[in-house]
Tab-separated table of C-alpha atoms in Angstrom:
chain	number	residue	atom	x	y	z
D	1	MET	CA	99.144	180.741	207.736
D	2	ARG	CA	102.679	182.039	207.563
D	3	ARG	CA	102.216	184.830	209.817
D	4	ASP	CA	102.373	185.542	213.568
D	5	ILE	CA	98.858	186.001	214.180
D	6	VAL	CA	95.951	183.728	212.173
D	7	SER	CA	92.207	184.642	212.658
D	8	TYR	CA	89.766	181.728	212.121
D	9	VAL	CA	85.919	181.716	212.071
D	10	ALA	CA	84.209	178.133	212.193
D	11	LEU	CA	80.544	178.038	210.664
D	12	GLY	CA	78.085	175.758	210.414
D	13	ASP	CA	75.599	173.425	212.447
D	14	SER	CA	76.166	170.507	215.067
D	15	PHE	CA	79.226	169.280	213.462
D	16	THR	CA	81.115	172.203	213.865
D	17	GLU	CA	79.347	172.905	217.236
D	18	GLY	CA	81.499	170.065	218.277
D	19	LEU	CA	78.484	167.736	219.308
D	20	ASP	CA	79.250	164.918	221.402
D	21	ASP	CA	82.868	165.794	221.881
D	22	PRO	CA	82.658	167.282	225.795
D	23	TYR	CA	85.191	168.982	227.248
D	24	PRO	CA	85.897	167.373	230.407
D	25	ASP	CA	85.319	170.909	232.402
D	26	SER	CA	81.852	171.195	230.732
D	27	GLY	CA	80.779	172.252	233.987
D	28	ASP	CA	77.248	173.519	234.978
D	29	SER	CA	76.282	174.944	231.404
D	30	PRO	CA	72.809	174.344	230.091
D	31	TYR	CA	74.182	173.717	226.388
D	32	GLY	CA	76.914	171.770	227.627
D	33	ARG	CA	80.720	172.652	226.552
D	34	TYR	CA	81.649	170.788	223.644
D	35	ARG	CA	85.313	170.774	221.880
D	36	GLY	CA	85.086	169.543	218.202
D	37	TRP	CA	87.152	169.242	215.274
D	38	ALA	CA	87.168	172.978	214.556
D	39	ASP	CA	88.556	173.984	218.147
D	40	ARG	CA	91.124	171.449	217.725
D	41	LEU	CA	91.599	172.589	214.413
D	42	ALA	CA	92.696	175.801	215.890
D	43	GLU	CA	94.840	174.530	218.642
D	44	HIS	CA	96.623	172.535	215.958
D	45	LEU	CA	97.096	176.115	214.450
D	46	ALA	CA	98.249	177.525	217.299
D	47	GLU	CA	101.458	175.123	217.638
D	48	HIS	CA	102.705	176.888	214.254
D	49	VAL	CA	101.958	180.380	215.006
D	50	HIS	CA	102.820	183.144	217.738
D	51	GLU	CA	98.944	183.783	218.301
D	52	VAL	CA	95.256	182.453	217.323
D	53	ARG	CA	91.904	184.244	217.116
D	54	TYR	CA	89.251	182.351	217.318
D	55	ALA	CA	85.831	182.140	216.781
D	56	ASN	CA	83.014	179.494	216.686
D	57	LEU	CA	79.531	180.720	215.042
D	58	ALA	CA	77.880	177.405	214.531
D	59	VAL	CA	74.778	176.395	216.300
D	60	ARG	CA	73.251	172.913	216.645
D	61	GLY	CA	69.943	172.218	214.333
D	62	LYS	CA	70.895	175.034	211.855
D	63	LEU	CA	69.857	174.574	208.164
D	64	ALA	CA	72.221	176.012	205.433
D	65	ARG	CA	69.792	179.454	204.757
D	66	GLN	CA	69.405	180.080	208.557
D	67	ILE	CA	73.587	179.770	208.581
D	68	VAL	CA	73.620	181.969	205.564
D	69	GLU	CA	71.413	184.410	207.018
D	70	ALA	CA	72.931	184.459	210.642
D	71	GLN	CA	76.576	183.372	210.576
D	72	VAL	CA	77.842	184.460	207.298
D	73	PRO	CA	77.707	188.529	207.329
D	74	ARG	CA	78.736	188.265	211.368
D	75	ALA	CA	81.959	186.554	209.522
D	76	VAL	CA	82.647	189.049	207.074
D	77	GLU	CA	82.014	191.992	210.152
D	78	LEU	CA	85.070	189.910	211.924
D	79	ASN	CA	87.264	189.358	208.367
D	80	PRO	CA	89.172	186.408	209.431
D	81	ASP	CA	91.648	184.836	207.617
D	82	LEU	CA	90.571	181.451	207.398
D	83	VAL	CA	86.866	180.529	207.274
D	84	THR	CA	85.782	176.736	207.060
D	85	LEU	CA	81.905	176.468	206.260
D	86	CYS	CA	80.150	173.130	206.600
D	87	ALA	CA	76.205	173.515	206.301
D	88	GLY	CA	73.189	171.327	204.605
D	89	GLY	CA	73.552	168.246	206.463
D	90	ASN	CA	69.951	168.769	208.635
D	91	ASP	CA	69.010	169.848	204.982
D	92	ILE	CA	69.502	166.671	203.188
D	93	LEU	CA	67.945	164.820	206.267
D	94	ARG	CA	64.788	166.383	205.335
D	95	PRO	CA	62.052	164.983	203.012
D	96	GLY	CA	61.337	166.699	200.326
D	97	SER	CA	64.896	168.886	199.967
D	98	ASP	CA	66.242	170.153	196.763
D	99	PRO	CA	70.167	169.552	196.392
D	100	ASP	CA	69.975	171.934	193.696
D	101	GLN	CA	68.549	174.450	195.712
D	102	LEU	CA	70.057	173.944	198.730
D	103	ALA	CA	73.907	174.712	196.425
D	104	GLY	CA	72.458	177.679	195.401
D	105	VAL	CA	71.638	178.995	198.981
D	106	LEU	CA	75.198	178.002	199.819
D	107	GLU	CA	76.976	179.208	196.698
D	108	ARG	CA	75.441	182.949	197.753
D	109	ALA	CA	77.902	182.905	200.818
D	110	VAL	CA	80.736	181.435	199.450
D	111	ARG	CA	80.785	183.892	197.008
D	112	ARG	CA	80.309	186.856	199.740
D	113	LEU	CA	83.031	185.291	202.076
D	114	SER	CA	85.789	184.937	198.879
D	115	ALA	CA	85.020	188.487	198.450
D	116	THR	CA	87.192	189.269	201.890
D	117	GLY	CA	90.179	187.143	200.610
D	118	ALA	CA	89.792	184.820	203.633
D	119	GLU	CA	90.930	181.135	202.826
D	120	ILE	CA	87.717	179.379	202.774
D	121	VAL	CA	87.469	175.502	203.553
D	122	LEU	CA	84.134	173.527	202.630
D	123	PHE	CA	83.347	169.976	203.444
D	124	THR	CA	81.558	167.292	201.171
D	125	GLY	CA	78.155	165.402	202.809
D	126	MET	CA	79.594	162.119	204.086
D	127	ASP	CA	78.400	158.966	202.260
D	128	PRO	CA	75.270	157.944	204.308
D	129	GLY	CA	75.269	154.436	202.660
D	130	PHE	CA	76.891	152.863	205.652
D	131	GLN	CA	74.038	153.893	207.942
D	132	PRO	CA	71.162	151.864	206.867
D	133	VAL	CA	68.415	153.995	208.124
D	134	MET	CA	69.798	156.511	205.617
D	135	ARG	CA	71.224	155.280	202.943
D	136	HIS	CA	68.226	156.298	200.992
D	137	LEU	CA	69.974	159.458	200.914
D	138	ARG	CA	72.796	159.005	199.081
D	139	GLY	CA	71.487	160.233	195.715
D	140	LYS	CA	70.794	163.699	197.270
D	141	SER	CA	74.074	164.094	198.933
D	142	ALA	CA	75.855	162.745	195.848
D	143	THR	CA	74.479	165.376	194.197
D	144	PHE	CA	75.108	168.495	196.601
D	145	ASN	CA	78.690	167.221	196.447
D	146	MET	CA	79.072	167.450	192.832
D	147	HIS	CA	78.177	171.171	192.634
D	148	LEU	CA	80.139	171.642	196.115
D	149	ARG	CA	82.930	171.131	194.169
D	150	ALA	CA	82.023	172.894	191.267
D	151	MET	CA	81.198	176.303	193.441
D	152	ALA	CA	84.984	175.448	195.446
D	153	ASP	CA	86.551	175.272	191.941
D	154	THR	CA	84.910	178.534	190.870
D	155	HIS	CA	85.853	180.499	194.000
D	156	GLY	CA	89.154	179.097	194.718
D	157	CYS	CA	88.065	177.042	198.006
D	158	ARG	CA	90.077	174.042	199.679
D	159	VAL	CA	87.786	170.865	200.150
D	160	VAL	CA	87.825	167.962	203.055
D	161	ASP	CA	86.022	165.087	201.481
D	162	LEU	CA	84.245	163.573	204.152
D	163	TRP	CA	82.546	161.079	201.515
D	164	GLY	CA	85.642	159.626	200.692
D	165	MET	CA	86.919	159.548	204.376
D	166	ARG	CA	86.400	155.456	204.972
D	167	ALA	CA	87.996	156.300	208.427
D	168	LEU	CA	84.840	158.247	209.537
D	169	ARG	CA	82.660	154.568	208.590
D	170	ASN	CA	83.873	152.599	211.431
D	171	PRO	CA	81.303	152.440	214.213
D	172	GLY	CA	83.792	153.992	216.809
D	173	ALA	CA	83.877	157.397	215.093
D	174	TRP	CA	80.231	157.879	215.780
D	175	SER	CA	78.667	159.023	219.206
D	176	TRP	CA	75.517	156.962	220.522
D	177	ASP	CA	73.042	159.277	218.617
D	178	ARG	CA	74.412	158.002	215.266
D	179	LEU	CA	74.359	161.780	214.109
D	180	HIS	CA	77.330	163.039	215.335
D	181	LEU	CA	80.955	162.302	215.699
D	182	SER	CA	82.325	160.664	218.801
D	183	THR	CA	85.403	162.109	220.454
D	184	GLU	CA	87.544	160.213	218.324
D	185	GLY	CA	85.681	160.876	214.934
D	186	HIS	CA	86.205	164.824	215.861
D	187	ARG	CA	90.036	164.191	216.478
D	188	ARG	CA	90.468	162.387	213.250
D	189	LEU	CA	88.347	165.221	211.200
D	190	ALA	CA	90.673	167.712	212.704
D	191	LEU	CA	93.832	166.115	211.473
D	192	ARG	CA	92.421	165.625	207.994
D	193	VAL	CA	91.393	169.148	207.918
D	194	CYS	CA	95.139	170.157	208.757
D	195	GLU	CA	96.380	168.055	205.803
D	196	VAL	CA	94.302	170.226	203.418
D	197	LEU	CA	95.181	173.192	205.043
D	198	GLY	CA	99.177	171.742	204.909
D	199	ILE	CA	99.195	172.211	208.557
D	200	PRO	CA	101.935	170.010	210.189
D	201	ALA	CA	99.658	167.878	213.173
D	202	ASP	CA	101.032	164.757	215.187
D	203	GLY	CA	98.836	161.784	214.038
D	204	ASP	CA	97.429	160.032	211.080
D	205	TRP	CA	93.632	160.178	210.719
D	206	ASN	CA	93.315	156.951	208.313
D	207	SER	CA	95.136	154.599	211.134
D	208	PRO	CA	93.077	151.336	211.455
D	209	TRP	CA	91.065	151.138	213.980
D	210	PRO	CA	91.195	148.199	216.699
D	211	ALA	CA	89.137	145.357	215.715
D	212	GLU	CA	86.233	144.546	217.076
D	213	ASP	CA	83.630	141.318	216.972
D	214	PRO	CA	80.353	142.132	215.330
D	215	LYS	CA	77.732	141.899	217.321
D	216	PRO	CA	75.276	139.303	217.820
D	217	TRP	CA	72.205	140.296	215.803
D	218	ARG	CA	69.663	140.369	217.928
D	219	VAL	CA	71.878	142.744	220.325
D	220	ALA	CA	72.178	145.065	217.302
D	221	ARG	CA	68.301	144.918	216.664
D	222	GLN	CA	68.042	145.968	220.506
D	223	ASP	CA	70.661	148.703	220.406
D	224	ASP	CA	68.489	149.992	216.733
D	225	LEU	CA	65.163	150.150	219.300
D	226	GLN	CA	66.679	151.854	221.945
D	227	TRP	CA	68.430	154.636	219.522
D	228	ALA	CA	64.908	155.251	217.656
D	229	ARG	CA	63.316	156.077	221.066
D	230	GLU	CA	65.930	157.996	222.411
D	231	TYR	CA	66.909	159.622	219.120
D	232	LEU	CA	64.892	159.325	215.852
D	233	VAL	CA	61.522	159.552	217.480
D	234	PRO	CA	62.059	162.704	219.068
D	235	TRP	CA	63.685	164.151	215.934
D	236	ILE	CA	60.858	163.443	213.769
D	237	GLY	CA	58.707	165.067	216.679
D	238	ARG	CA	61.085	168.325	216.432
D	239	ARG	CA	60.420	168.116	212.533
D	240	LEU	CA	56.214	167.895	212.745
D	241	THR	CA	56.288	170.913	215.256
D	242	GLY	CA	58.923	173.262	213.677
D	243	ARG	CA	61.500	172.979	216.478
D	244	SER	CA	65.030	172.632	216.274
D	245	SER	CA	67.602	171.590	218.882
D	246	GLY	CA	69.323	175.027	218.355
D	247	ASP	CA	66.305	177.008	219.111
D	248	GLY	CA	67.799	179.711	222.254
D	249	VAL	CA	71.320	178.498	221.911
D	250	PRO	CA	74.023	180.918	221.488
D	251	PRO	CA	76.884	180.323	219.549
D	252	LYS	CA	79.903	179.549	221.891
D	253	ARG	CA	82.441	181.485	220.824
D	254	PRO	CA	80.816	184.511	219.056
D	255	ASN	CA	84.062	186.496	219.095
D	256	LEU	CA	87.408	186.594	217.619
D	257	GLU	CA	89.157	185.674	220.805
D	258	ARG	CA	92.713	184.682	221.477
D	259	LEU	CA	93.011	181.031	221.938
D	260	ARG	CA	94.511	179.938	225.526
């Protein structure tokens, strides 16, 4: 990072696209204009170098294989100094997915990106134990994380340990859909990535959350039912029909452009 111009490419799915952290001026875009931790990371970088050129190729709903096939070749073509790659979350959610095979898909991408000489940052999966509906995925996520750490050691990548970020287990870190980070969650994650990269940034990603009284049992169950109707049922419907929330959605920053 000790240079006048830094180029950065972010790869991934909705987690890296920035859902649900909208810009105040999202306007009339059919997909909204999301900020997210990757945009925030680029902004932190811009505080320390003369110029940051930034591309974000992430698209919501994409599986690891789709990210590897569509985004990685473009990243290699752009030849950036820094690449963040977060993939596999949508795969882990799917019944029958194999974390061993998933890791193999991702390692091919890491090998190809490493050959460019870029600094690569990988992300472990989060611990789903704090989400009752997803608690059964802990074994798959933990297996995938072990593979990811091994490939990071092999290829000299940095790792952001989402599993160990207890600050992200607070409900305030998540939006209403319980699948995407809130604005505060994205802010904290950007600070954590800065820490991993050794980039000075104001703020503490691990600062205590404000104390909140627990919801009464009846209110919590009503929230669960509403969440299931609005998010879980449509998600299952897309899986059964082979559709994705990212169908027809283009990358928000397909080219390396100067951050303003």
